[in-house]
mmCIF file of C-alpha atoms in Angstrom:
data_model
loop_
_atom_site.group_PDB
_atom_site.id
_atom_site.type_symbol
_atom_site.label_atom_id
_atom_site.label_comp_id
_atom_site.label_asym_id
_atom_site.label_seq_id
_atom_site.Cartn_x
_atom_site.Cartn_y
_atom_site.Cartn_z
ATOM 1 C CA MET X 1 0.107 0.237 0.069
ATOM 2 C CA LYS X 2 0.983 3.574 -0.960
ATOM 3 C CA LYS X 3 0.144 7.035 0.218
ATOM 4 C CA LEU X 4 -1.432 9.616 -1.935
ATOM 5 C CA PHE X 5 -1.152 13.049 -1.815
ATOM 6 C CA ALA X 6 -3.024 15.466 -3.544
ATOM 7 C CA THR X 7 -0.816 19.134 -4.089
ATOM 8 C CA HIS X 8 -2.146 22.316 -3.044
ATOM 9 C CA THR X 9 -1.102 26.350 -3.019
ATOM 10 C CA SER X 10 1.158 27.637 -0.729
ATOM 11 C CA ASN X 11 -0.141 30.580 0.871
ATOM 12 C CA LYS X 12 3.256 32.032 1.595
ATOM 13 C CA TYR X 13 4.628 32.307 -1.808
ATOM 14 C CA ARG X 14 3.893 34.098 -4.871
ATOM 15 C CA SER X 15 1.374 32.568 -7.322
ATOM 16 C CA ILE X 16 2.116 33.567 -11.079
ATOM 17 C CA LEU X 17 -0.462 34.730 -13.768
ATOM 18 C CA LEU X 18 -0.649 34.965 -17.604
ATOM 19 C CA ARG X 19 0.859 37.900 -18.773
ATOM 20 C CA ASP X 20 -1.736 37.578 -21.715
ATOM 21 C CA PHE X 21 -5.384 35.694 -19.879
ATOM 22 C CA SER X 22 -6.990 34.960 -22.826
ATOM 23 C CA LYS X 23 -4.343 31.669 -22.924
ATOM 24 C CA TRP X 24 -6.422 30.407 -19.681
ATOM 25 C CA PRO X 25 -8.862 29.093 -21.708
ATOM 26 C CA LEU X 26 -6.625 27.166 -24.280
ATOM 27 C CA ILE X 27 -4.756 25.375 -21.663
ATOM 28 C CA SER X 28 -7.490 24.858 -19.069
ATOM 29 C CA LYS X 29 -9.460 22.520 -21.981
ATOM 30 C CA ASN X 30 -6.164 20.650 -22.930
ATOM 31 C CA ILE X 31 -3.226 20.701 -19.479
ATOM 32 C CA ASN X 32 -3.747 17.149 -18.176
ATOM 33 C CA ARG X 33 -5.712 15.900 -21.148
ATOM 34 C CA THR X 34 -4.158 15.873 -24.538
ATOM 35 C CA SER X 35 -0.203 16.613 -25.770
ATOM 36 C CA MET X 36 0.162 19.961 -26.251
ATOM 37 C CA LEU X 37 3.714 19.542 -26.788
ATOM 38 C CA ASP X 38 4.031 19.525 -30.450
ATOM 39 C CA ALA X 39 1.711 22.225 -31.328
ATOM 40 C CA GLY X 40 4.148 24.015 -30.300
ATOM 41 C CA PHE X 41 2.950 25.718 -26.439
ATOM 42 C CA SER X 42 4.598 28.419 -24.945
ATOM 43 C CA ALA X 43 2.989 31.396 -22.081
ATOM 44 C CA ASP X 44 4.667 34.155 -20.556
ATOM 45 C CA PHE X 45 3.676 34.309 -17.234
ATOM 46 C CA GLU X 46 4.855 36.179 -14.085
ATOM 47 C CA PHE X 47 4.833 36.781 -10.103
ATOM 48 C CA ASP X 48 1.862 38.241 -8.566
ATOM 49 C CA PRO X 49 2.646 41.979 -7.718
ATOM 50 C CA ASP X 50 1.276 41.024 -3.804
ATOM 51 C CA GLY X 51 3.603 43.168 -1.924
ATOM 52 C CA GLY X 52 3.035 41.179 1.500
ATOM 53 C CA ARG X 53 4.605 37.979 -0.034
ATOM 54 C CA LYS X 54 7.112 40.237 -1.777
ATOM 55 C CA ASN X 55 10.135 37.941 -1.241
ATOM 56 C CA ASN X 56 8.271 34.622 -0.956
ATOM 57 C CA LEU X 57 9.105 33.643 -4.940
ATOM 58 C CA PRO X 58 8.457 29.440 -5.420
ATOM 59 C CA ASP X 59 10.651 27.028 -7.249
ATOM 60 C CA ILE X 60 7.653 25.338 -8.007
ATOM 61 C CA CYS X 61 3.973 26.361 -7.574
ATOM 62 C CA THR X 62 0.284 25.809 -9.042
ATOM 63 C CA VAL X 63 -1.269 27.614 -11.843
ATOM 64 C CA TYR X 64 -5.003 28.452 -11.492
ATOM 65 C CA LEU X 65 -5.642 24.904 -10.302
ATOM 66 C CA PRO X 66 -3.826 22.451 -7.645
ATOM 67 C CA GLY X 67 -3.337 20.376 -10.176
ATOM 68 C CA VAL X 68 -1.718 22.530 -12.574
ATOM 69 C CA LEU X 69 2.099 22.569 -11.319
ATOM 70 C CA ALA X 70 5.305 24.777 -12.851
ATOM 71 C CA PHE X 71 8.451 24.772 -11.748
ATOM 72 C CA LYS X 72 11.762 26.729 -12.561
ATOM 73 C CA GLU X 73 13.231 24.769 -15.643
ATOM 74 C CA GLU X 74 16.977 23.572 -13.752
ATOM 75 C CA LEU X 75 15.208 21.332 -11.655
ATOM 76 C CA LYS X 76 13.411 19.273 -14.513
ATOM 77 C CA ASP X 77 15.894 16.002 -14.225
ATOM 78 C CA GLU X 78 15.619 15.884 -9.926
ATOM 79 C CA LEU X 79 12.387 16.646 -10.584
ATOM 80 C CA PHE X 80 11.635 13.504 -12.733
ATOM 81 C CA PRO X 81 14.609 11.334 -12.997
ATOM 82 C CA GLU X 82 12.763 8.794 -15.012
ATOM 83 C CA SER X 83 11.510 9.529 -18.299
ATOM 84 C CA SER X 84 7.892 8.497 -18.883
ATOM 85 C CA CYS X 85 5.889 8.797 -22.012
ATOM 86 C CA GLY X 86 2.697 10.204 -20.035
ATOM 87 C CA ILE X 87 4.139 13.404 -18.672
ATOM 88 C CA GLU X 88 5.368 16.439 -20.715
ATOM 89 C CA LEU X 89 7.325 19.313 -19.715
ATOM 90 C CA LEU X 90 6.187 22.917 -21.513
ATOM 91 C CA PRO X 91 8.184 25.410 -21.962
ATOM 92 C CA ILE X 92 7.017 28.744 -19.901
ATOM 93 C CA THR X 93 8.558 31.556 -18.991
ATOM 94 C CA VAL X 94 7.941 33.501 -15.594
ATOM 95 C CA SER X 95 9.082 36.708 -15.089
ATOM 96 C CA ASP X 96 11.353 36.269 -18.022
ATOM 97 C CA GLU X 97 12.942 33.368 -16.961
ATOM 98 C CA PRO X 98 12.428 29.680 -17.961
ATOM 99 C CA TRP X 99 10.047 27.360 -16.222
ATOM 100 C CA LEU X 100 8.247 24.503 -17.184
ATOM 101 C CA LEU X 101 5.046 23.715 -17.155
ATOM 102 C CA LEU X 102 3.232 19.851 -16.013
ATOM 103 C CA ASN X 103 0.906 18.324 -18.621
ATOM 104 C CA CYS X 104 0.429 14.759 -17.005
ATOM 105 C CA LEU X 105 -1.327 12.601 -19.255
ATOM 106 C CA GLN X 106 -1.075 9.504 -16.996
ATOM 107 C CA THR X 107 -4.745 8.662 -15.756
ATOM 108 C CA VAL X 108 -6.154 6.146 -14.003
ATOM 109 C CA SER X 109 -9.694 4.849 -13.330
ATOM 110 C CA GLU X 110 -9.930 2.556 -11.065
ATOM 111 C CA PHE X 111 -10.957 2.921 -7.435
ATOM 112 C CA ASP X 112 -12.400 1.732 -4.803
ATOM 113 C CA ALA X 113 -16.327 3.654 -4.622
ATOM 114 C CA ALA X 114 -17.119 2.356 -1.015
ATOM 115 C CA ALA X 115 -13.925 3.599 0.262
ATOM 116 C CA SER X 116 -13.638 7.038 -1.310
ATOM 117 C CA GLU X 117 -15.339 10.294 -1.264
ATOM 118 C CA VAL X 118 -15.361 12.206 -4.525
ATOM 119 C CA LEU X 119 -17.710 15.346 -5.455
ATOM 120 C CA ARG X 120 -19.167 15.283 -9.108
ATOM 121 C CA GLY X 121 -20.592 17.936 -10.983
ATOM 122 C CA LEU X 122 -24.011 17.076 -13.078
ATOM 123 C CA ASN X 123 -22.239 15.660 -16.240
ATOM 124 C CA GLY X 124 -21.242 12.942 -13.455
ATOM 125 C CA GLU X 125 -17.657 13.876 -13.576
ATOM 126 C CA ILE X 126 -15.142 14.378 -10.605
ATOM 127 C CA TYR X 127 -14.185 17.651 -9.472
ATOM 128 C CA SER X 128 -13.099 16.775 -6.485
ATOM 129 C CA VAL X 129 -11.459 13.893 -4.674
ATOM 130 C CA LEU X 130 -11.827 13.916 -0.622
ATOM 131 C CA LYS X 131 -10.407 11.264 0.197
ATOM 132 C CA ILE X 132 -9.433 8.202 -2.712
ATOM 133 C CA ARG X 133 -8.532 4.491 -2.640
ATOM 134 C CA VAL X 134 -7.262 3.822 -6.045
ATOM 135 C CA THR X 135 -6.840 0.354 -7.052
ATOM 136 C CA ASP X 136 -5.833 0.749 -10.702
ATOM 137 C CA PRO X 137 -2.915 -1.333 -11.947
ATOM 138 C CA LYS X 138 -1.376 1.709 -13.280
ATOM 139 C CA ALA X 139 -0.636 3.683 -10.064
ATOM 140 C CA GLN X 140 1.927 0.842 -8.533
ATOM 141 C CA THR X 141 4.147 2.497 -11.112
ATOM 142 C CA TRP X 142 3.745 5.990 -11.553
ATOM 143 C CA ASP X 143 4.770 8.471 -9.193
ATOM 144 C CA ILE X 144 2.040 11.496 -10.299
ATOM 145 C CA PHE X 145 -1.257 10.798 -12.231
ATOM 146 C CA THR X 146 -4.924 12.477 -12.598
ATOM 147 C CA PHE X 147 -8.405 10.346 -12.889
ATOM 148 C CA GLN X 148 -9.588 9.859 -16.175
ATOM 149 C CA GLU X 149 -13.099 10.610 -15.076
ATOM 150 C CA SER X 150 -12.495 13.857 -13.865
ATOM 151 C CA ASN X 151 -11.826 17.709 -14.633
ATOM 152 C CA ARG X 152 -8.098 17.287 -14.342
ATOM 153 C CA GLY X 153 -7.949 19.233 -12.170
ATOM 154 C CA GLN X 154 -6.561 17.614 -8.999
ATOM 155 C CA LEU X 155 -2.855 15.907 -9.427
ATOM 156 C CA PHE X 156 -1.910 13.109 -6.940
ATOM 157 C CA VAL X 157 1.483 12.359 -6.022
ATOM 158 C CA THR X 158 3.415 8.953 -4.115
ATOM 159 C CA ASN X 159 5.072 9.852 -1.178
ATOM 160 C CA ALA X 160 8.369 9.302 -3.577
ATOM 161 C CA PHE X 161 7.718 12.475 -5.236
ATOM 162 C CA ARG X 162 6.755 14.356 -2.389
ATOM 163 C CA GLU X 163 10.057 13.280 -0.925
ATOM 164 C CA ARG X 164 11.866 14.773 -3.955
ATOM 165 C CA VAL X 165 10.163 18.193 -3.774
ATOM 166 C CA GLY X 166 11.285 18.145 0.011
ATOM 167 C CA LYS X 167 14.942 16.839 -0.282
ATOM 168 C CA LEU X 168 15.576 19.181 -3.239
ATOM 169 C CA GLY X 169 13.958 22.257 -0.435
ATOM 170 C CA LEU X 170 11.348 23.596 -2.963
ATOM 171 C CA LYS X 171 9.047 26.253 -2.031
ATOM 172 C CA GLY X 172 5.869 26.902 -3.418
ATOM 173 C CA ILE X 173 3.282 24.007 -3.054
ATOM 174 C CA ASP X 174 2.333 22.009 -0.380
ATOM 175 C CA PHE X 175 0.909 17.910 -0.008
ATOM 176 C CA LYS X 176 -2.181 16.747 1.592
ATOM 177 C CA GLU X 177 -2.541 12.782 2.213
ATOM 178 C CA ILE X 178 -6.208 11.896 0.422
ATOM 179 C CA GLY X 179 -5.812 8.254 0.264
ATOM 180 C CA GLU X 180 -3.548 5.464 -0.562
ATOM 181 C CA ILE X 181 -3.153 2.832 -3.817
ATOM 182 C CA VAL X 182 -3.314 -1.075 -2.930
#
C-alpha cells in the first residue's frame, strides 16, 4: 500500500499569473488531458504583485488550479529522474526566467468507490476528490497522475514525488494526504 497526496497551493509564496489571460481557456481545456508539446505551446507568466509576499518567490507552484504545476526549468531532471511518455514538460517563462509547465497525461480509472469520497458535477465528472483508495494497477508504477473521470484539476502524487520536492528544499506547494494506492 502506498500513501497518496494531492498538491495544493502554498499561501506563503507568490503565485504566477499569465501575462495574456486570454490563453487560459486553451490551457485549461487541454492541460492534463491531451498532448500540447507538438503544438508549439508556450506561455509567458509573471509573479503576482502582492506586496505582502513580495520576497517569497516559489521554486514550484500551482497555476490557477491545484493540479496544474509549474517549476523552474533547472529542476527538471531532479523532479522527474525517469523519463515517462505520460508526462510533458512545456516551456514557459516566469518573469522572463525559463520554467516548465507540467502536462500530466497519466490517468487512472479504477478506485474503490465505497472507500472513497469524490464530488461529481451534473455531468458526472469528478471535480474534487476528498478521499480516495486507488485500485488501478497503473498507479503502482507512477509517481504522479490524474483521474480519467475527472476535470483533471487535481494532481495526485506518491510519497516518492513528495520526498523529492522536500529533499530539494523546494518552496511553493504543499501536499495533503488524500488516500492510498492498493
